[in-house]
Amino acid sequence: MTEKEYYLLPFDFTKISGKEVLVNELGDMIISPKGTVQKIVDRTLPKDDLYKSLVANFFISEQILPPLIEVYAERLREKKRFLESWTGLHIFVLTLRCNQNCVYCQASSQNEESKGCSMSREIMAKSIELMFSSPSDAITMEFQGGEPSLVPDLIEYGIQLAEEKNKEAGKEIHYVLCTNSINLTDRMLDICKKYGVVISTSLDGPEFLHNSNRGKKDSYEKVVAGIAKGREAVGKDKVSALMTTSVEGLNYPTEIVDEYVRLGFHAMFLRALNPYGLATHNDNWDEYTDRFIDFYKKAFEHILELNRQGTYFVEEFAAIVLRKMLTPYCTGFVDLQSPAGVINSVLIYNYDGGVYCSDESRMLAEFNDYTFRLGSVNDRYEDLVFGKRAKEIANVWANEALAGCSDCALKQYCGADPVRNYSTQGDMYGNRATSLLCRKNKAIIEYLISLIIERYDEVMPIFRSWVS
Amino acid sequence: MTLIIDKSVYNDSVISKVVYWMSGDYKIVRTSLDEFSEQIELIATKAESSESLVEEKFFQLLNDFKLRQIVADETRDIKTILYAKAFAEDEELSEEDIHD
């Protein structure tokens, strides 16, 4: 090797707010003047503070092998720690029956009286066997639908089976009920209280908007009552809510945030529509994506303002990205992982016995597309997660190896999503140049970085409080 | 619009990456003129920008991807060592595994 003053270490870069943003393999970020990368490559970088920072943060090395290579490797391992524990989130789709009529339903729900679309006890038992086959020490059993609170007996049966099985397995086990909270009966809440079930509900914003989205006149009133009832039963911190930004919702960024604050929540996830189920009827995803990005920024500015005024309130998507950016740790959020969250972090047991690699993939199955069906609950765990279909998905689940992602500086904060690629672009590999998910994620991550660059003193205390 | 790219300055991999990212907004036709030059024809498929802006963006991307290529080429071995140390079991790699 020729004599060089220093050696390069792997990093990527992008340009934001007139600066060059350098991101290394660990997700560490250095903001530098334009032209820095050229100087680094040309070896014309002066030995100033920036140089020292580049050495200290694994962007360049004064020795061919960095003296702290073991620390470097350990930090990389920490960033991918989610892989070690394998599948932790196990989603049980108990029924497609639902008592709402949401305009954007992504779960292909059926009406409340429908028959033949609920999980049998036999399928529940087999699904639990599979869940306990996962080597993960900590597992989450999440009940979804349709509306899972319509089948409380099945939920209790599942929890009791899991508790029994766990006497031997000794795993850390959490239960989550994803419910619209429309009809949280005493029976359902007793189960939640008895087994420490966390309630995750959905609220789209102020009354007029929520009711319009749900296709019901009294949905808001019932959900708010359900939230209060749930809080009383299991504790305030055990009830969270999730919003989905319908096309109409795009017009009300501050009103939606204010509604969450008014109801006593300390966090919200500004979530875009997913192109599954009824949501596919949205006729202009290009326009929706651009409008959502604008919506996100307006809502986020309002959240920053609330925090500045002393109200602690977190935007969850930003918090996940910021955790990746500002801490040495990985996050458990399956949509922003590489390798992707599918299979690695989540498995779905559908009401009909099908096993899928993500929540979205079972939604595709409701439209007779079984591309992401790994097998059935009658299969062996190993055959499901190491089977032919799983291997096909694994070929395209790391953004480090995907065109358009592999040399993107933001890949450390983003994730691979073969199911979304398939559903929106027709193949699992996807094309980042035309991907709306890429456009959205990139715009939001770049926006967060621009805030750090342009308004550091103002936003960093808030961001640090969110990730600590 | 048509651009002529010097292939001795920007290699095929770098040009391909720029074409990939521009393909969301343009239909792109690549024609090799000779050993040293390539013609790139861009036909707008969405809202059209001014030719000077498109040209500026194209060459900006070329320069950025060329820099990325240099970093990737120079760090290929250390990246392998890093990932092996982080994830492979009993993988003993040292600086002798880094090639010039």
Coordinates of C-alpha atoms in Angstrom, one line a residue:
Chain A
M1 CA 0.0 0.0 0.0
T2 CA 1.3 3.5 -0.8
E3 CA 2.1 5.9 1.9
K4 CA -1.0 7.9 2.8
E5 CA -1.5 10.4 5.6
Y6 CA -4.7 8.7 6.6
Y7 CA -7.0 5.9 5.4
L8 CA -10.6 6.2 4.6
L9 CA -13.2 4.3 6.5
P10 CA -16.7 3.5 5.0
F11 CA -19.0 6.5 5.0
D12 CA -21.6 8.2 2.8
F13 CA -22.6 11.8 2.4
T14 CA -25.4 14.0 1.3
K15 CA -26.0 17.7 1.1
I16 CA -28.6 19.4 3.3
S17 CA -29.0 23.1 4.2
G18 CA -25.8 24.1 2.3
K19 CA -23.7 21.6 4.3
E20 CA -22.2 18.2 3.6
V21 CA -23.6 15.7 6.0
L22 CA -21.3 12.7 6.4
V23 CA -22.8 9.5 7.9
N24 CA -20.6 6.5 8.8
E25 CA -21.4 2.8 9.1
L26 CA -22.5 3.3 12.7
G27 CA -25.0 6.1 11.8
D28 CA -22.8 8.7 13.4
M29 CA -23.2 12.0 11.6
I30 CA -20.8 14.9 11.0
I31 CA -22.0 18.1 9.6
S32 CA -19.3 19.8 7.6
P33 CA -18.8 22.6 5.0
K34 CA -19.4 21.8 1.4
G35 CA -16.2 20.4 -0.3
T36 CA -15.2 18.4 2.8
V37 CA -15.6 15.0 1.1
Q38 CA -13.5 16.1 -1.8
K39 CA -10.8 17.2 0.6
I40 CA -11.0 14.0 2.5
V41 CA -10.6 12.0 -0.6
D42 CA -7.8 14.2 -2.0
R43 CA -6.0 14.1 1.4
T44 CA -5.9 17.9 1.5
L45 CA -7.8 18.1 4.8
P46 CA -6.1 20.4 7.3
K47 CA -5.4 18.8 10.7
D48 CA -8.0 20.9 12.5
D49 CA -10.9 20.0 14.8
L50 CA -12.9 18.6 11.9
Y51 CA -10.0 16.2 11.1
K52 CA -9.8 15.1 14.8
S53 CA -13.5 14.6 14.8
L54 CA -13.4 12.5 11.6
V55 CA -10.7 10.3 13.2
A56 CA -12.4 10.0 16.6
N57 CA -15.7 9.0 14.9
F58 CA -14.5 6.4 12.5
F59 CA -14.6 8.3 9.2
I60 CA -10.9 8.2 8.6
S61 CA -8.1 6.4 10.4
E62 CA -4.4 7.3 10.8
Q63 CA -3.5 3.6 10.7
I64 CA -4.5 1.1 8.1
L65 CA -6.5 -0.8 10.7
P66 CA -8.2 1.5 13.2
P67 CA -6.6 0.9 16.6
L68 CA -10.1 0.7 18.0
I69 CA -11.4 -1.7 15.4
E70 CA -12.9 -3.9 18.2
V71 CA -14.9 -1.0 19.6
Y72 CA -15.9 -0.1 16.0
A73 CA -17.1 -3.6 15.4
E74 CA -18.9 -3.8 18.8
R75 CA -20.7 -0.5 18.0
L76 CA -21.8 -1.9 14.6
R77 CA -23.0 -5.1 16.4
E78 CA -25.0 -2.9 18.8
K79 CA -26.7 -1.1 15.9
K80 CA -27.9 -4.5 14.5
R81 CA -28.7 -5.9 18.0
F82 CA -32.3 -6.5 16.9
L83 CA -31.0 -9.4 14.8
E84 CA -29.6 -11.3 17.7
S85 CA -32.9 -11.8 19.5
W86 CA -34.7 -12.8 16.3
T87 CA -38.5 -12.5 16.0
G88 CA -39.9 -10.6 19.0
L89 CA -43.2 -9.3 17.7
H90 CA -45.9 -11.9 17.1
I91 CA -49.2 -10.6 15.6
F92 CA -52.3 -12.6 16.0
V93 CA -55.0 -11.6 13.5
L94 CA -58.0 -12.9 15.5
T95 CA -60.8 -11.8 13.3
L96 CA -61.7 -9.7 10.3
R97 CA -65.0 -8.7 11.9
C98 CA -65.2 -5.0 12.8
N99 CA -67.6 -2.5 14.3
Q100 CA -66.3 0.4 12.3
N101 CA -66.3 1.4 8.7
C102 CA -63.1 3.3 8.2
V103 CA -62.6 5.0 4.9
Y104 CA -58.9 4.0 4.7
C105 CA -59.2 0.5 6.3
Q106 CA -55.9 -1.3 5.6
A107 CA -57.0 -4.5 7.2
S108 CA -59.9 -5.6 4.9
S109 CA -62.3 -5.7 7.7
Q110 CA -65.7 -7.3 7.4
N111 CA -68.9 -6.2 9.2
E112 CA -69.6 -7.3 12.7
E113 CA -71.9 -10.1 11.8
S114 CA -69.7 -11.8 9.2
K115 CA -69.0 -15.5 9.6
G116 CA -65.9 -17.6 8.9
C117 CA -63.4 -14.9 9.4
S118 CA -62.3 -15.5 13.0
M119 CA -59.4 -17.6 14.3
S120 CA -60.3 -21.0 15.8
R121 CA -58.9 -22.2 19.1
E122 CA -56.9 -24.9 17.3
I123 CA -55.2 -22.3 15.1
M124 CA -54.6 -20.1 18.2
A125 CA -52.9 -23.0 20.0
K126 CA -50.7 -23.9 17.0
S127 CA -49.7 -20.2 16.5
I128 CA -48.7 -20.0 20.1
E129 CA -46.5 -23.1 19.7
L130 CA -44.8 -21.3 16.8
M131 CA -44.4 -18.1 18.8
F132 CA -42.6 -20.0 21.6
S133 CA -40.3 -21.6 19.0
S134 CA -38.7 -18.2 18.4
P135 CA -35.4 -18.0 20.2
S136 CA -36.2 -14.4 21.4
D137 CA -36.0 -14.0 25.2
A138 CA -38.6 -11.3 25.0
I139 CA -41.8 -11.7 23.0
T140 CA -44.8 -9.6 22.4
M141 CA -48.1 -11.2 21.6
E142 CA -50.2 -8.6 19.8
F143 CA -53.9 -9.0 19.1
Q144 CA -55.2 -7.4 15.9
G145 CA -58.2 -7.6 13.6
G146 CA -60.6 -6.5 12.3
E147 CA -61.5 -5.6 15.8
P148 CA -60.0 -8.1 18.3
S149 CA -62.1 -6.9 21.3
L150 CA -65.1 -8.6 19.6
V151 CA -63.5 -12.0 20.6
P152 CA -62.5 -11.6 24.2
D153 CA -62.9 -15.3 25.0
L154 CA -60.3 -16.1 22.3
I155 CA -57.9 -13.5 23.6
E156 CA -58.2 -14.9 27.2
Y157 CA -57.7 -18.4 25.9
G158 CA -54.6 -17.3 24.0
I159 CA -53.1 -15.5 27.0
Q160 CA -53.8 -18.4 29.3
L161 CA -52.1 -20.8 26.9
A162 CA -49.2 -18.5 26.5
E163 CA -48.9 -18.1 30.3
E164 CA -49.0 -21.8 30.8
K165 CA -46.4 -22.5 28.2
N166 CA -44.2 -19.7 29.6
K167 CA -43.9 -21.4 32.9
E168 CA -41.4 -23.7 31.2
A169 CA -40.0 -21.3 28.6
G170 CA -39.4 -18.4 31.0
K171 CA -39.6 -15.6 28.4
E172 CA -40.4 -12.0 29.0
I173 CA -43.8 -11.7 27.5
H174 CA -45.9 -8.7 26.7
Y175 CA -49.5 -8.5 25.5
V176 CA -50.9 -5.7 23.3
L177 CA -54.5 -5.3 22.3
C178 CA -54.9 -3.2 19.1
T179 CA -58.4 -1.9 19.4
N180 CA -60.6 0.9 18.1
S181 CA -61.9 1.2 21.7
I182 CA -65.4 1.5 20.5
N183 CA -66.8 -1.2 22.7
L184 CA -64.2 -2.0 25.4
T185 CA -66.5 -4.2 27.6
D186 CA -65.9 -4.8 31.3
R187 CA -65.0 -8.4 30.4
M188 CA -62.4 -7.2 27.9
L189 CA -60.9 -4.7 30.4
D190 CA -60.8 -7.3 33.1
I191 CA -58.7 -9.5 30.9
C192 CA -56.4 -6.5 30.1
K193 CA -56.1 -5.7 33.8
K194 CA -55.5 -9.3 34.9
Y195 CA -52.7 -10.0 32.4
G196 CA -51.2 -6.5 32.0
V197 CA -52.4 -6.1 28.4
V198 CA -51.3 -2.8 26.9
I199 CA -54.0 -1.1 24.9
S200 CA -53.1 0.5 21.6
T201 CA -56.0 2.4 20.1
S202 CA -56.5 4.6 17.1
L203 CA -57.7 8.2 17.0
D204 CA -57.4 10.3 13.9
G205 CA -57.8 13.8 15.5
P206 CA -60.7 16.1 16.3
E207 CA -64.3 14.8 16.4
F208 CA -65.4 16.0 12.9
L209 CA -62.3 14.4 11.3
H210 CA -62.3 11.2 13.3
N211 CA -66.0 10.6 12.6
S212 CA -65.6 11.4 8.9
N213 CA -62.7 8.9 8.6
R214 CA -64.6 6.2 10.5
G215 CA -67.8 6.5 8.6
K216 CA -69.8 6.8 11.8
K217 CA -71.4 9.7 13.6
D218 CA -70.5 8.7 17.1
S219 CA -67.2 7.0 16.7
Y220 CA -65.1 9.8 18.3
E221 CA -67.3 10.0 21.4
K222 CA -67.0 6.2 21.9
V223 CA -63.3 6.1 21.3
V224 CA -62.7 8.9 23.8
A225 CA -64.9 7.1 26.3
G226 CA -63.0 3.9 25.6
I227 CA -59.7 5.6 26.2
A228 CA -60.9 6.9 29.5
K229 CA -62.2 3.5 30.5
G230 CA -59.0 1.8 29.4
R231 CA -56.9 4.2 31.3
E232 CA -58.9 3.6 34.4
A233 CA -58.6 -0.1 34.1
V234 CA -55.0 -0.6 33.1
G235 CA -53.3 2.8 33.9
K236 CA -52.8 5.9 31.9
D237 CA -49.4 4.9 30.6
K238 CA -50.7 1.6 29.3
V239 CA -53.0 3.2 26.7
S240 CA -51.6 4.7 23.6
A241 CA -53.2 5.9 20.4
L242 CA -52.2 5.9 16.8
M243 CA -53.5 8.1 14.0
T244 CA -53.7 7.6 10.3
T245 CA -53.5 10.7 8.1
S246 CA -56.5 10.4 5.7
V247 CA -56.6 12.6 2.7
E248 CA -59.0 14.9 4.6
G249 CA -56.7 14.8 7.6
L250 CA -53.9 16.4 5.6
N251 CA -55.7 19.7 6.1
Y252 CA -55.6 19.6 9.9
P253 CA -52.0 19.2 11.1
T254 CA -52.2 21.4 14.2
E255 CA -55.8 20.4 15.1
I256 CA -54.7 16.7 15.1
V257 CA -51.8 17.4 17.4
D258 CA -53.9 19.5 19.7
E259 CA -56.4 16.8 20.1
Y260 CA -53.8 14.4 21.3
V261 CA -52.5 16.9 23.8
R262 CA -56.0 17.7 25.0
L263 CA -56.6 14.0 25.7
G264 CA -53.5 13.8 27.8
F265 CA -51.2 11.9 25.5
H266 CA -47.5 12.7 25.6
A267 CA -46.7 11.2 22.2
M268 CA -48.1 10.6 18.8
F269 CA -47.0 9.0 15.6
L270 CA -47.7 11.1 12.5
R271 CA -48.5 8.2 10.3
A272 CA -49.2 8.2 6.5
L273 CA -51.7 6.1 4.8
N274 CA -50.4 2.7 3.7
P275 CA -51.3 1.5 0.2
Y276 CA -53.2 -1.6 1.4
G277 CA -56.8 -2.6 1.7
L278 CA -59.4 0.1 1.1
A279 CA -56.6 2.7 1.2
T280 CA -55.5 1.6 -2.3
H281 CA -58.6 3.4 -3.5
N282 CA -56.8 6.7 -2.9
D283 CA -56.3 7.7 -6.5
N284 CA -53.3 10.0 -6.4
W285 CA -50.5 8.6 -4.2
D286 CA -47.9 11.0 -5.8
E287 CA -49.9 14.0 -4.6
Y288 CA -50.7 12.4 -1.3
T289 CA -47.1 11.8 -0.5
D290 CA -46.1 15.4 -1.2
R291 CA -49.0 16.7 0.8
F292 CA -48.2 14.3 3.6
I293 CA -44.6 15.6 3.8
D294 CA -46.0 19.1 4.0
F295 CA -48.5 18.0 6.7
Y296 CA -45.7 16.3 8.7
K297 CA -43.6 19.4 8.8
K298 CA -46.5 21.6 9.9
A299 CA -47.5 19.2 12.6
F300 CA -43.9 18.8 13.7
E301 CA -43.4 22.5 13.9
H302 CA -46.4 22.7 16.1
I303 CA -45.0 19.9 18.3
L304 CA -41.7 21.7 18.6
E305 CA -43.6 24.9 19.7
L306 CA -45.5 22.9 22.3
N307 CA -42.2 21.5 23.7
R308 CA -40.7 25.0 23.7
Q309 CA -43.6 26.2 25.8
G310 CA -43.0 23.4 28.3
T311 CA -45.3 20.6 27.2
Y312 CA -43.4 17.4 26.8
F313 CA -44.8 15.8 23.7
V314 CA -43.0 13.4 21.4
E315 CA -43.4 12.7 17.7
E316 CA -42.6 9.0 17.5
F317 CA -41.4 8.6 14.0
A318 CA -38.8 11.4 14.5
A319 CA -37.9 9.9 17.9
I320 CA -37.1 6.6 16.2
V321 CA -34.9 8.3 13.6
L322 CA -33.2 10.5 16.2
R323 CA -32.5 7.5 18.4
K324 CA -30.6 6.0 15.4
M325 CA -28.9 9.3 14.8
L326 CA -28.0 10.4 18.3
T327 CA -27.5 7.2 20.3
P328 CA -25.4 4.1 19.9
Y329 CA -28.5 1.9 20.0
C330 CA -30.9 0.3 17.6
T331 CA -34.6 0.6 17.7
G332 CA -37.3 -2.0 17.7
F333 CA -39.4 -0.3 15.0
V334 CA -39.9 -2.9 12.2
D335 CA -40.5 -0.4 9.4
L336 CA -37.1 1.2 9.7
Q337 CA -34.8 -1.8 9.9
S338 CA -32.2 -3.3 7.7
P339 CA -32.3 -6.2 7.4
A340 CA -36.0 -5.5 7.2
G341 CA -38.3 -6.1 10.1
V342 CA -40.2 -8.8 8.2
I343 CA -39.5 -12.2 9.7
N344 CA -36.5 -10.9 11.6
S345 CA -38.6 -9.0 14.0
V346 CA -42.3 -9.8 13.2
L347 CA -44.4 -12.8 12.3
I348 CA -48.2 -12.8 11.6
Y349 CA -50.6 -15.6 12.4
N350 CA -53.7 -15.0 10.4
Y351 CA -57.2 -16.0 11.4
D352 CA -57.2 -18.7 8.7
G353 CA -54.0 -20.3 9.8
G354 CA -51.7 -18.7 7.3
V355 CA -48.3 -17.4 8.6
Y356 CA -47.1 -14.1 7.0
C357 CA -44.0 -12.1 7.3
S358 CA -45.6 -8.8 8.1
D359 CA -48.9 -7.2 8.8
E360 CA -49.1 -5.7 5.4
S361 CA -48.4 -9.0 3.7
R362 CA -51.5 -10.6 5.2
M363 CA -53.5 -7.5 4.0
L364 CA -52.3 -8.4 0.4
A365 CA -53.6 -11.9 1.0
E366 CA -57.1 -10.6 1.5
F367 CA -56.8 -9.5 -2.1
N368 CA -55.8 -13.1 -3.1
D369 CA -52.1 -12.2 -3.3
Y370 CA -50.2 -14.8 -1.3
T371 CA -46.7 -13.7 -2.2
F372 CA -45.6 -13.2 1.4
R373 CA -47.3 -16.2 2.9
L374 CA -44.5 -18.2 4.5
G375 CA -46.7 -21.2 5.2
S376 CA -49.3 -22.3 7.7
V377 CA -49.4 -22.8 11.5
N378 CA -49.1 -26.5 10.7
D379 CA -45.6 -26.0 9.4
R380 CA -42.4 -26.3 11.5
Y381 CA -41.0 -23.0 12.7
E382 CA -37.7 -23.7 10.9
D383 CA -39.5 -24.3 7.6
L384 CA -41.3 -21.1 7.9
V385 CA -38.5 -18.7 8.8
F386 CA -35.7 -20.5 6.8
G387 CA -38.0 -21.7 4.0
K388 CA -37.8 -21.0 0.2
R389 CA -40.1 -18.0 0.4
A390 CA -38.2 -16.5 3.4
K391 CA -35.0 -16.9 1.5
E392 CA -36.4 -15.1 -1.6
I393 CA -37.4 -12.2 0.7
A394 CA -34.0 -12.3 2.4
N395 CA -32.3 -11.6 -1.0
V396 CA -33.8 -8.1 -1.0
W397 CA -34.2 -7.1 2.7
A398 CA -31.0 -5.2 3.3
N399 CA -30.7 -1.7 2.2
E400 CA -26.9 -2.0 2.3
A401 CA -27.3 -4.2 -0.8
L402 CA -30.1 -2.4 -2.7
A403 CA -29.6 -0.1 -5.7
G404 CA -30.4 3.5 -4.6
C405 CA -30.1 2.6 -0.9
S406 CA -26.6 1.2 -0.7
D407 CA -24.9 4.5 -1.4
C408 CA -27.6 6.7 0.3
A409 CA -26.2 8.5 3.3
L410 CA -29.6 8.2 5.1
K411 CA -29.7 4.4 4.9
Q412 CA -28.6 4.1 8.5
Y413 CA -31.7 5.8 9.6
C414 CA -34.1 4.2 7.1
G415 CA -35.0 0.6 6.4
A416 CA -35.8 -1.9 3.7
D417 CA -39.4 -2.9 2.9
P418 CA -39.8 -5.6 0.3
V419 CA -43.5 -5.9 1.0
R420 CA -44.1 -2.2 0.3
N421 CA -41.9 -2.4 -2.8
Y422 CA -43.9 -5.3 -4.1
S423 CA -47.3 -3.8 -3.3
T424 CA -46.5 -0.4 -4.8
Q425 CA -44.0 -1.1 -7.5
G426 CA -44.7 -4.7 -8.5
D427 CA -41.5 -6.3 -7.3
M428 CA -39.8 -6.9 -4.0
Y429 CA -36.6 -5.2 -5.0
G430 CA -38.2 -1.9 -5.8
N431 CA -36.9 1.2 -7.5
R432 CA -35.9 4.0 -5.2
A433 CA -35.9 6.7 -8.0
T434 CA -39.7 6.3 -8.2
S435 CA -40.5 5.0 -4.7
L436 CA -42.9 7.2 -2.8
L437 CA -41.8 5.6 0.5
C438 CA -38.2 6.6 -0.3
R439 CA -39.4 10.1 -1.2
K440 CA -41.3 10.4 2.1
N441 CA -38.7 8.9 4.4
K442 CA -35.9 10.9 2.8
A443 CA -37.8 14.2 3.0
I444 CA -38.6 13.7 6.7
I445 CA -35.1 12.5 7.7
E446 CA -33.5 15.4 5.7
Y447 CA -36.0 17.8 7.4
L448 CA -34.9 16.6 10.8
I449 CA -31.2 17.0 9.9
S450 CA -31.9 20.5 8.5
L451 CA -33.4 21.4 11.9
I452 CA -30.3 20.2 13.6
I453 CA -28.2 22.3 11.2
E454 CA -30.2 25.4 11.2
R455 CA -31.8 25.5 14.6
Y456 CA -29.4 23.5 16.7
D457 CA -29.7 25.3 20.0
E458 CA -33.4 25.4 19.8
V459 CA -34.2 21.8 18.8
M460 CA -31.4 19.7 20.3
P461 CA -32.6 20.0 23.9
I462 CA -36.0 18.8 22.7
F463 CA -34.6 16.0 20.6
R464 CA -32.3 14.8 23.4
S465 CA -35.2 14.7 25.8
W466 CA -37.0 12.5 23.3
V467 CA -34.2 9.9 22.9
S468 CA -32.9 9.8 26.5
Chain B
M1 CA -31.8 17.8 -23.8
T2 CA -28.5 16.1 -24.7
L3 CA -25.3 15.9 -22.6
I4 CA -21.9 14.6 -23.6
I5 CA -20.0 12.8 -20.8
D6 CA -16.3 12.2 -20.7
K7 CA -15.9 8.5 -19.9
S8 CA -12.3 8.9 -18.8
V9 CA -13.6 11.2 -16.0
Y10 CA -16.8 9.3 -15.1
N11 CA -16.9 5.6 -15.4
D12 CA -19.9 3.5 -16.3
S13 CA -20.8 2.7 -12.7
V14 CA -20.9 6.4 -11.8
I15 CA -22.9 7.3 -14.9
S16 CA -25.3 4.4 -14.3
K17 CA -26.1 5.6 -10.8
V18 CA -26.8 9.1 -11.9
V19 CA -29.1 7.8 -14.7
Y20 CA -30.8 5.6 -12.1
W21 CA -31.7 8.6 -9.9
M22 CA -32.7 10.8 -12.8
S23 CA -35.0 8.1 -14.3
G24 CA -37.8 9.0 -11.9
D25 CA -38.3 12.3 -13.9
Y26 CA -36.8 11.5 -17.3
K27 CA -36.7 8.9 -20.0
I28 CA -33.0 8.5 -20.6
V29 CA -31.2 7.2 -23.7
R30 CA -27.5 6.4 -23.4
T31 CA -25.4 6.2 -26.5
S32 CA -21.7 5.4 -26.6
L33 CA -20.1 7.7 -29.1
D34 CA -16.5 6.5 -28.9
E35 CA -14.0 5.2 -26.4
F36 CA -14.0 8.4 -24.5
S37 CA -17.4 9.9 -24.7
E38 CA -21.0 9.0 -24.1
Q39 CA -24.2 10.9 -25.1
I40 CA -27.0 11.1 -22.6
E41 CA -30.4 12.2 -23.9
L42 CA -32.9 13.2 -21.3
I43 CA -36.6 13.5 -22.1
A44 CA -38.8 14.9 -19.3
T45 CA -41.7 12.7 -18.2
K46 CA -42.9 15.0 -15.5
A47 CA -42.7 18.8 -15.1
E48 CA -39.9 20.2 -17.1
S49 CA -37.0 22.1 -15.5
S50 CA -34.7 24.6 -17.3
E51 CA -32.0 22.9 -19.2
S52 CA -29.2 24.6 -17.3
L53 CA -30.7 23.4 -14.0
V54 CA -31.0 19.8 -15.3
E55 CA -27.4 19.9 -16.5
E56 CA -26.2 21.3 -13.2
K57 CA -28.0 18.6 -11.3
F58 CA -26.7 15.9 -13.6
F59 CA -23.1 16.9 -13.2
Q60 CA -23.5 17.5 -9.5
L61 CA -24.7 13.9 -9.2
L62 CA -21.9 12.7 -11.3
N63 CA -19.3 14.4 -9.1
D64 CA -21.0 13.1 -5.9
F65 CA -21.2 9.6 -7.1
K66 CA -17.6 9.7 -8.3
L67 CA -16.6 10.6 -4.7
R68 CA -18.8 7.9 -3.3
Q69 CA -17.2 5.4 -5.7
I70 CA -13.7 6.4 -4.5
V71 CA -14.7 6.0 -0.8
A72 CA -16.3 2.7 -1.6
D73 CA -13.3 1.4 -3.5
E74 CA -10.8 2.5 -0.9
T75 CA -12.8 1.0 2.0
R76 CA -14.0 -2.3 0.6
D77 CA -11.5 -4.4 2.6
I78 CA -11.9 -2.6 5.9
K79 CA -15.6 -2.9 5.5
T80 CA -15.3 -6.6 5.1
I81 CA -13.1 -6.8 8.1
L82 CA -15.5 -4.7 10.1
Y83 CA -18.5 -6.8 9.3
A84 CA -16.6 -10.0 9.8
K85 CA -15.5 -8.8 13.3
A86 CA -19.0 -7.7 14.1
F87 CA -21.0 -10.6 13.0
A88 CA -18.9 -13.6 11.9
E89 CA -17.9 -16.1 14.5
D90 CA -14.2 -17.0 15.0
E91 CA -13.2 -14.7 12.1
E92 CA -9.6 -13.6 12.5
L93 CA -8.8 -10.8 10.0
S94 CA -6.0 -8.4 10.3
E95 CA -4.5 -5.5 8.3
E96 CA -2.8 -8.1 6.0
D97 CA -6.2 -8.7 4.6
I98 CA -6.4 -5.1 3.4
H99 CA -5.2 -4.9 -0.2
D100 CA -4.0 -1.8 -2.0

